[in-house]
Amino acid sequence: MIALTSPLLWYTARASGIVSLLLLTAVMALGVMTATRVGGRPMPRFAVAEVHRRIALMTMIFLVLHILTTVLDTYVHIGLLAALIPFTSAYKTVWVAFGSVAFDLLLAVTIASLLKQRISHAAWRAIHWLSYVSFPIAIIHVLMIGTDTRFPWMLLLVAGCVGTLFLAIAWRLWAHPRPDGALTAVPRRKGRPGTTATASTQHAPRGRKIASSGQTRKPR
Ligand code: HEM
């Protein structure tokens, strides 16, 4: 086997791991926002969902870089299969396995999203929920194996990631954001005074719904 090791590989493995963690946090937080249908003036809902998708893709790219540089750096030996199949790495078997499981789960989520049109919504949703499982597993991996976790800045960064996701989930559970808060990116057309052109009438709490048209009339 050819020995290939350099500080550059090691720094890249660590840096790409950290970037992956930051991106993963952003993806998760944006995912929670998408699920609660947040959106509005500064960033409509479709944009939140689009940013969520793009950052998810970037996360996978940085994770692949993290894994490849770790595997290429022969200073410690982790084969490509050992990186992907949990508990097969001779080096730090358990903590590498946490990374592998987190990555494998995210890979399943990514593949399910790519096949979204071909699988049932229930199956896609069930697989998508695996991302909630992968996040804490990734955090344990980072804390237990990372070189930089001996530095306070890294611990602060990890705490910031956990805190961000915790706040997003807590807000989803307790703030009860209105699911109809920003249903669509399509702007409301100006209709006759007192009427809305969209199908949704839920934004006119004091209005009366006209059963046949779905429009709303203001009370006199
Ligand atoms: C969701 C998946 C993963 C995330 C978010 C992640 C993230 C990280 C982070 C942030 C670090 C700490 C870097 C530092 O201390 O500067 C790290 C370290 C490490 N990761 Fe991962 N990782 C993941 C998956 C994997 C996988 C599948 C492997 C298998 C090769 C792996 C191997 C390693 C190794 C060997 C280290 C120690 C590097 C060092 O500090 O010397 N990781 N990872």
mmCIF file of C-alpha atoms and ligand atoms in Angstrom:
data_model
loop_
_atom_site.group_PDB
_atom_site.id
_atom_site.type_symbol
_atom_site.label_atom_id
_atom_site.label_comp_id
_atom_site.label_asym_id
_atom_site.label_seq_id
_atom_site.Cartn_x
_atom_site.Cartn_y
_atom_site.Cartn_z
ATOM 1 C CA MET A 1 0.000 0.000 0.000
ATOM 2 C CA ILE A 2 1.307 3.479 -0.856
ATOM 3 C CA ALA A 3 1.780 5.690 2.188
ATOM 4 C CA LEU A 4 0.167 9.057 1.631
ATOM 5 C CA THR A 5 0.126 11.504 4.452
ATOM 6 C CA SER A 6 0.536 15.233 4.692
ATOM 7 C CA PRO A 7 -0.586 17.995 7.025
ATOM 8 C CA LEU A 8 -2.664 19.309 4.113
ATOM 9 C CA LEU A 9 -4.786 16.136 4.043
ATOM 10 C CA TRP A 10 -5.223 16.220 7.799
ATOM 11 C CA TYR A 11 -6.199 19.912 7.843
ATOM 12 C CA THR A 12 -8.595 19.346 4.949
ATOM 13 C CA ALA A 13 -10.207 16.384 6.731
ATOM 14 C CA ARG A 14 -10.718 18.462 9.858
ATOM 15 C CA ALA A 15 -11.857 21.610 8.069
ATOM 16 C CA SER A 16 -14.283 19.711 5.820
ATOM 17 C CA GLY A 17 -15.646 17.921 8.905
ATOM 18 C CA ILE A 18 -16.305 21.259 10.588
ATOM 19 C CA VAL A 19 -17.877 22.783 7.467
ATOM 20 C CA SER A 20 -20.061 19.650 7.113
ATOM 21 C CA LEU A 21 -21.260 20.060 10.684
ATOM 22 C CA LEU A 22 -22.130 23.743 10.167
ATOM 23 C CA LEU A 23 -23.934 22.983 6.914
ATOM 24 C CA LEU A 24 -25.778 20.040 8.484
ATOM 25 C CA THR A 25 -27.004 22.321 11.265
ATOM 26 C CA ALA A 26 -28.195 24.882 8.718
ATOM 27 C CA VAL A 27 -29.961 22.180 6.666
ATOM 28 C CA MET A 28 -31.718 20.808 9.735
ATOM 29 C CA ALA A 29 -32.827 24.245 10.952
ATOM 30 C CA LEU A 30 -34.068 25.187 7.469
ATOM 31 C CA GLY A 31 -35.803 21.794 7.256
ATOM 32 C CA VAL A 32 -37.707 22.551 10.451
ATOM 33 C CA MET A 33 -38.662 25.934 8.977
ATOM 34 C CA THR A 34 -39.810 24.323 5.743
ATOM 35 C CA ALA A 35 -41.883 21.769 7.615
ATOM 36 C CA THR A 36 -43.600 24.545 9.551
ATOM 37 C CA ARG A 37 -44.191 26.435 6.317
ATOM 38 C CA VAL A 38 -42.329 29.485 7.479
ATOM 39 C CA GLY A 39 -41.813 32.135 4.923
ATOM 40 C CA GLY A 40 -42.837 35.601 4.131
ATOM 41 C CA ARG A 41 -41.517 38.951 3.066
ATOM 42 C CA PRO A 42 -37.769 38.556 3.569
ATOM 43 C CA MET A 43 -37.721 35.002 2.251
ATOM 44 C CA PRO A 44 -40.772 33.258 0.824
ATOM 45 C CA ARG A 45 -41.460 29.647 1.662
ATOM 46 C CA PHE A 46 -40.358 28.259 -1.692
ATOM 47 C CA ALA A 47 -37.007 30.030 -1.213
ATOM 48 C CA VAL A 48 -36.551 28.496 2.256
ATOM 49 C CA ALA A 49 -37.202 25.053 0.727
ATOM 50 C CA GLU A 50 -34.828 25.729 -2.178
ATOM 51 C CA VAL A 51 -32.019 26.946 0.112
ATOM 52 C CA HIS A 52 -32.662 23.855 2.287
ATOM 53 C CA ARG A 53 -32.206 21.593 -0.750
ATOM 54 C CA ARG A 54 -29.062 23.335 -1.988
ATOM 55 C CA ILE A 55 -27.351 23.394 1.397
ATOM 56 C CA ALA A 56 -28.245 19.704 1.809
ATOM 57 C CA LEU A 57 -26.384 18.985 -1.426
ATOM 58 C CA MET A 58 -23.390 21.051 -0.286
ATOM 59 C CA THR A 59 -23.391 19.133 3.010
ATOM 60 C CA MET A 60 -23.078 15.829 1.165
ATOM 61 C CA ILE A 61 -20.262 17.223 -1.011
ATOM 62 C CA PHE A 62 -18.283 18.362 2.047
ATOM 63 C CA LEU A 63 -18.960 15.041 3.791
ATOM 64 C CA VAL A 64 -17.578 13.148 0.795
ATOM 65 C CA LEU A 65 -14.492 15.410 0.941
ATOM 66 C CA HIS A 66 -14.208 14.752 4.705
ATOM 67 C CA ILE A 67 -14.394 10.989 4.183
ATOM 68 C CA LEU A 68 -12.044 10.904 1.165
ATOM 69 C CA THR A 69 -9.328 12.978 2.846
ATOM 70 C CA THR A 70 -9.613 10.852 5.994
ATOM 71 C CA VAL A 71 -9.312 7.669 3.942
ATOM 72 C CA LEU A 72 -6.473 9.009 1.749
ATOM 73 C CA ASP A 73 -4.419 10.113 4.743
ATOM 74 C CA THR A 74 -2.609 6.913 5.667
ATOM 75 C CA TYR A 75 -1.279 8.383 8.933
ATOM 76 C CA VAL A 76 -4.149 6.401 10.463
ATOM 77 C CA HIS A 77 -5.595 3.594 8.391
ATOM 78 C CA ILE A 78 -9.311 3.781 7.616
ATOM 79 C CA GLY A 79 -10.312 2.054 4.398
ATOM 80 C CA LEU A 80 -13.122 3.370 2.216
ATOM 81 C CA LEU A 81 -15.396 0.451 3.146
ATOM 82 C CA ALA A 82 -14.541 0.890 6.819
ATOM 83 C CA ALA A 83 -15.573 4.527 6.471
ATOM 84 C CA LEU A 84 -18.993 3.534 5.171
ATOM 85 C CA ILE A 85 -19.710 0.257 6.997
ATOM 86 C CA PRO A 86 -20.062 0.824 10.748
ATOM 87 C CA PHE A 87 -17.754 -1.018 13.173
ATOM 88 C CA THR A 88 -15.318 -2.192 10.507
ATOM 89 C CA SER A 89 -12.626 0.420 11.092
ATOM 90 C CA ALA A 90 -9.609 -0.763 13.065
ATOM 91 C CA TYR A 91 -8.911 2.855 14.065
ATOM 92 C CA LYS A 92 -11.266 4.129 16.799
ATOM 93 C CA THR A 93 -13.862 1.538 15.777
ATOM 94 C CA VAL A 94 -16.807 2.937 17.729
ATOM 95 C CA TRP A 95 -16.299 6.665 17.076
ATOM 96 C CA VAL A 96 -15.644 6.189 13.359
ATOM 97 C CA ALA A 97 -18.786 4.009 13.317
ATOM 98 C CA PHE A 98 -20.824 6.918 14.680
ATOM 99 C CA GLY A 99 -19.599 8.989 11.722
ATOM 100 C CA SER A 100 -20.407 6.173 9.280
ATOM 101 C CA VAL A 101 -23.932 5.694 10.646
ATOM 102 C CA ALA A 102 -24.596 9.457 10.518
ATOM 103 C CA PHE A 103 -23.350 9.595 6.924
ATOM 104 C CA ASP A 104 -25.248 6.445 5.830
ATOM 105 C CA LEU A 105 -28.486 7.859 7.240
ATOM 106 C CA LEU A 106 -27.953 11.167 5.431
ATOM 107 C CA LEU A 107 -27.179 9.240 2.245
ATOM 108 C CA ALA A 108 -30.515 7.407 2.592
ATOM 109 C CA VAL A 109 -32.282 10.752 3.100
ATOM 110 C CA THR A 110 -30.564 12.191 0.006
ATOM 111 C CA ILE A 111 -31.404 9.175 -2.182
ATOM 112 C CA ALA A 112 -35.033 9.188 -0.993
ATOM 113 C CA SER A 113 -35.275 12.887 -1.859
ATOM 114 C CA LEU A 114 -33.856 12.265 -5.330
ATOM 115 C CA LEU A 115 -36.470 9.519 -5.801
ATOM 116 C CA LYS A 116 -39.270 11.555 -4.255
ATOM 117 C CA GLN A 117 -41.423 11.393 -7.375
ATOM 118 C CA ARG A 118 -41.159 7.592 -7.503
ATOM 119 C CA ILE A 119 -41.822 6.657 -3.875
ATOM 120 C CA SER A 120 -44.837 7.280 -1.692
ATOM 121 C CA HIS A 121 -44.937 10.458 0.373
ATOM 122 C CA ALA A 122 -45.184 8.363 3.556
ATOM 123 C CA ALA A 123 -41.997 6.464 2.683
ATOM 124 C CA TRP A 124 -40.164 9.661 1.767
ATOM 125 C CA ARG A 125 -41.258 11.308 5.008
ATOM 126 C CA ALA A 126 -40.266 8.318 7.159
ATOM 127 C CA ILE A 127 -36.815 8.243 5.576
ATOM 128 C CA HIS A 128 -36.492 12.038 5.842
ATOM 129 C CA TRP A 129 -37.059 11.787 9.593
ATOM 130 C CA LEU A 130 -33.821 9.788 9.812
ATOM 131 C CA SER A 131 -31.990 13.110 9.585
ATOM 132 C CA TYR A 132 -33.162 13.803 13.149
ATOM 133 C CA VAL A 133 -31.440 10.571 14.177
ATOM 134 C CA SER A 134 -28.270 11.305 12.236
ATOM 135 C CA PHE A 135 -27.648 14.717 13.837
ATOM 136 C CA PRO A 136 -27.027 13.575 17.451
ATOM 137 C CA ILE A 137 -25.026 10.606 16.155
ATOM 138 C CA ALA A 138 -22.827 13.006 14.160
ATOM 139 C CA ILE A 139 -22.409 15.206 17.246
ATOM 140 C CA ILE A 140 -21.176 12.235 19.310
ATOM 141 C CA HIS A 141 -18.743 11.369 16.488
ATOM 142 C CA VAL A 142 -17.389 14.931 16.464
ATOM 143 C CA LEU A 143 -17.016 15.170 20.234
ATOM 144 C CA MET A 144 -15.327 11.795 20.603
ATOM 145 C CA ILE A 145 -12.957 11.768 17.632
ATOM 146 C CA GLY A 146 -12.203 15.379 16.728
ATOM 147 C CA THR A 147 -8.693 16.721 17.304
ATOM 148 C CA ASP A 148 -10.044 20.205 17.828
ATOM 149 C CA THR A 149 -12.574 19.357 20.504
ATOM 150 C CA ARG A 150 -9.846 19.944 23.075
ATOM 151 C CA PHE A 151 -10.084 23.658 22.193
ATOM 152 C CA PRO A 152 -12.835 25.812 23.720
ATOM 153 C CA TRP A 153 -13.692 27.387 20.323
ATOM 154 C CA MET A 154 -14.574 23.982 18.897
ATOM 155 C CA LEU A 155 -16.702 23.070 21.908
ATOM 156 C CA LEU A 156 -18.453 26.441 21.562
ATOM 157 C CA LEU A 157 -19.058 25.751 17.880
ATOM 158 C CA VAL A 158 -20.543 22.320 18.603
ATOM 159 C CA ALA A 159 -22.679 23.794 21.405
ATOM 160 C CA GLY A 160 -23.830 26.508 18.980
ATOM 161 C CA CYS A 161 -24.888 23.871 16.434
ATOM 162 C CA VAL A 162 -26.793 21.827 19.019
ATOM 163 C CA GLY A 163 -28.359 25.003 20.458
ATOM 164 C CA THR A 164 -29.464 26.244 17.029
ATOM 165 C CA LEU A 165 -31.247 23.004 16.207
ATOM 166 C CA PHE A 166 -32.712 22.746 19.683
ATOM 167 C CA LEU A 167 -34.155 26.281 19.368
ATOM 168 C CA ALA A 168 -35.589 25.518 15.924
ATOM 169 C CA ILE A 169 -37.289 22.345 17.172
ATOM 170 C CA ALA A 170 -38.482 23.989 20.398
ATOM 171 C CA TRP A 171 -39.955 26.827 18.376
ATOM 172 C CA ARG A 172 -41.696 24.324 16.110
ATOM 173 C CA LEU A 173 -43.153 22.428 19.061
ATOM 174 C CA TRP A 174 -44.153 25.297 21.307
ATOM 175 C CA ALA A 175 -44.655 28.416 19.218
ATOM 176 C CA HIS A 176 -47.193 26.644 16.991
ATOM 177 C CA PRO A 177 -46.284 28.639 13.897
ATOM 178 C CA ARG A 178 -49.363 28.862 11.691
ATOM 179 C CA PRO A 179 -49.007 26.355 8.893
ATOM 180 C CA ASP A 180 -50.891 28.679 6.606
ATOM 181 C CA GLY A 181 -48.601 31.597 7.459
ATOM 182 C CA ALA A 182 -47.063 31.682 4.025
ATOM 183 C CA LEU A 183 -48.711 29.067 1.952
ATOM 184 C CA THR A 184 -47.423 30.168 -1.361
ATOM 185 C CA ALA A 185 -44.991 32.326 -3.214
ATOM 186 C CA VAL A 186 -47.748 33.369 -5.594
ATOM 187 C CA PRO A 187 -48.685 36.935 -4.748
ATOM 188 C CA ARG A 188 -52.333 37.674 -4.097
ATOM 189 C CA ARG A 189 -53.976 39.272 -7.093
ATOM 190 C CA LYS A 190 -55.872 42.442 -6.512
ATOM 191 C CA GLY A 191 -59.531 41.621 -6.918
ATOM 192 C CA ARG A 192 -62.646 43.485 -6.083
ATOM 193 C CA PRO A 193 -62.464 45.293 -2.756
ATOM 194 C CA GLY A 194 -63.028 42.826 0.055
ATOM 195 C CA THR A 195 -62.184 39.778 -1.998
ATOM 196 C CA THR A 196 -59.064 37.680 -2.329
ATOM 197 C CA ALA A 197 -58.069 35.886 -5.482
ATOM 198 C CA THR A 198 -56.331 32.938 -3.823
ATOM 199 C CA ALA A 199 -58.028 29.689 -2.944
ATOM 200 C CA SER A 200 -57.011 30.006 0.683
ATOM 201 C CA THR A 201 -59.393 32.067 2.735
ATOM 202 C CA GLN A 202 -57.816 31.470 6.079
ATOM 203 C CA HIS A 203 -56.243 34.909 6.296
ATOM 204 C CA ALA A 204 -59.454 36.765 6.778
ATOM 205 C CA PRO A 205 -60.413 35.772 10.275
ATOM 206 C CA ARG A 206 -63.375 38.086 10.499
ATOM 207 C CA GLY A 207 -64.579 37.492 6.971
ATOM 208 C CA ARG A 208 -67.379 35.218 5.877
ATOM 209 C CA LYS A 209 -66.582 32.435 3.493
ATOM 210 C CA ILE A 210 -68.647 32.142 0.352
ATOM 211 C CA ALA A 211 -69.059 28.390 0.080
ATOM 212 C CA SER A 212 -69.098 28.073 -3.703
ATOM 213 C CA SER A 213 -66.301 30.469 -4.655
ATOM 214 C CA GLY A 214 -63.958 30.114 -1.721
ATOM 215 C CA GLN A 215 -63.751 33.917 -1.602
ATOM 216 C CA THR A 216 -64.104 36.049 1.466
ATOM 217 C CA ARG A 217 -66.334 38.982 2.112
ATOM 218 C CA LYS A 218 -65.691 41.489 4.819
ATOM 219 C CA PRO A 219 -68.487 41.873 7.368
ATOM 220 C CA ARG A 220 -70.479 45.020 6.983
HETATM 221 C C1 HEM B 1 -22.510 13.194 9.211
HETATM 222 C C2 HEM B 1 -21.293 12.668 9.149
HETATM 223 C C3 HEM B 1 -20.049 13.313 9.704
HETATM 224 C C4 HEM B 1 -19.840 14.563 10.233
HETATM 225 C C5 HEM B 1 -20.837 15.699 10.416
HETATM 226 C C6 HEM B 1 -18.455 14.636 10.616
HETATM 227 C C7 HEM B 1 -17.844 15.728 11.189
HETATM 228 C C8 HEM B 1 -16.593 15.694 11.782
HETATM 229 C C9 HEM B 1 -16.019 16.759 12.540
HETATM 230 C C10 HEM B 1 -16.647 18.126 12.775
HETATM 231 C C11 HEM B 1 -14.828 16.336 13.011
HETATM 232 C C12 HEM B 1 -13.872 17.106 13.945
HETATM 233 C C13 HEM B 1 -12.784 17.791 13.170
HETATM 234 C C14 HEM B 1 -11.886 18.535 14.093
HETATM 235 O O1 HEM B 1 -11.749 18.191 15.265
HETATM 236 O O2 HEM B 1 -11.300 19.516 13.641
HETATM 237 C C15 HEM B 1 -14.626 14.998 12.526
HETATM 238 C C16 HEM B 1 -13.514 14.240 12.774
HETATM 239 C C17 HEM B 1 -13.255 13.035 12.174
HETATM 240 N N1 HEM B 1 -14.095 12.344 11.319
HETATM 241 FE FE1 HEM B 1 -15.959 12.885 10.801
HETATM 242 N N2 HEM B 1 -17.856 13.446 10.304
HETATM 243 C C18 HEM B 1 -18.796 12.615 9.731
HETATM 244 C C19 HEM B 1 -18.591 11.348 9.226
HETATM 245 C C20 HEM B 1 -17.384 10.702 9.215
HETATM 246 C C21 HEM B 1 -17.116 9.436 8.576
HETATM 247 C C22 HEM B 1 -18.130 8.603 7.773
HETATM 248 C C23 HEM B 1 -15.831 9.134 8.807
HETATM 249 C C24 HEM B 1 -15.106 7.922 8.285
HETATM 250 C C25 HEM B 1 -13.985 8.009 7.666
HETATM 251 C C26 HEM B 1 -15.248 10.202 9.599
HETATM 252 C C27 HEM B 1 -13.974 10.238 10.091
HETATM 253 C C28 HEM B 1 -13.467 11.189 10.949
HETATM 254 C C29 HEM B 1 -12.170 11.124 11.575
HETATM 255 C C30 HEM B 1 -11.131 10.004 11.440
HETATM 256 C C31 HEM B 1 -12.027 12.281 12.347
HETATM 257 C C32 HEM B 1 -10.839 12.717 13.198
HETATM 258 C C33 HEM B 1 -10.027 13.731 12.397
HETATM 259 C C34 HEM B 1 -9.013 14.381 13.315
HETATM 260 O O3 HEM B 1 -9.394 15.285 14.041
HETATM 261 O O4 HEM B 1 -7.862 13.970 13.293
HETATM 262 N N3 HEM B 1 -16.230 11.149 9.812
HETATM 263 N N4 HEM B 1 -15.731 14.621 11.786
#
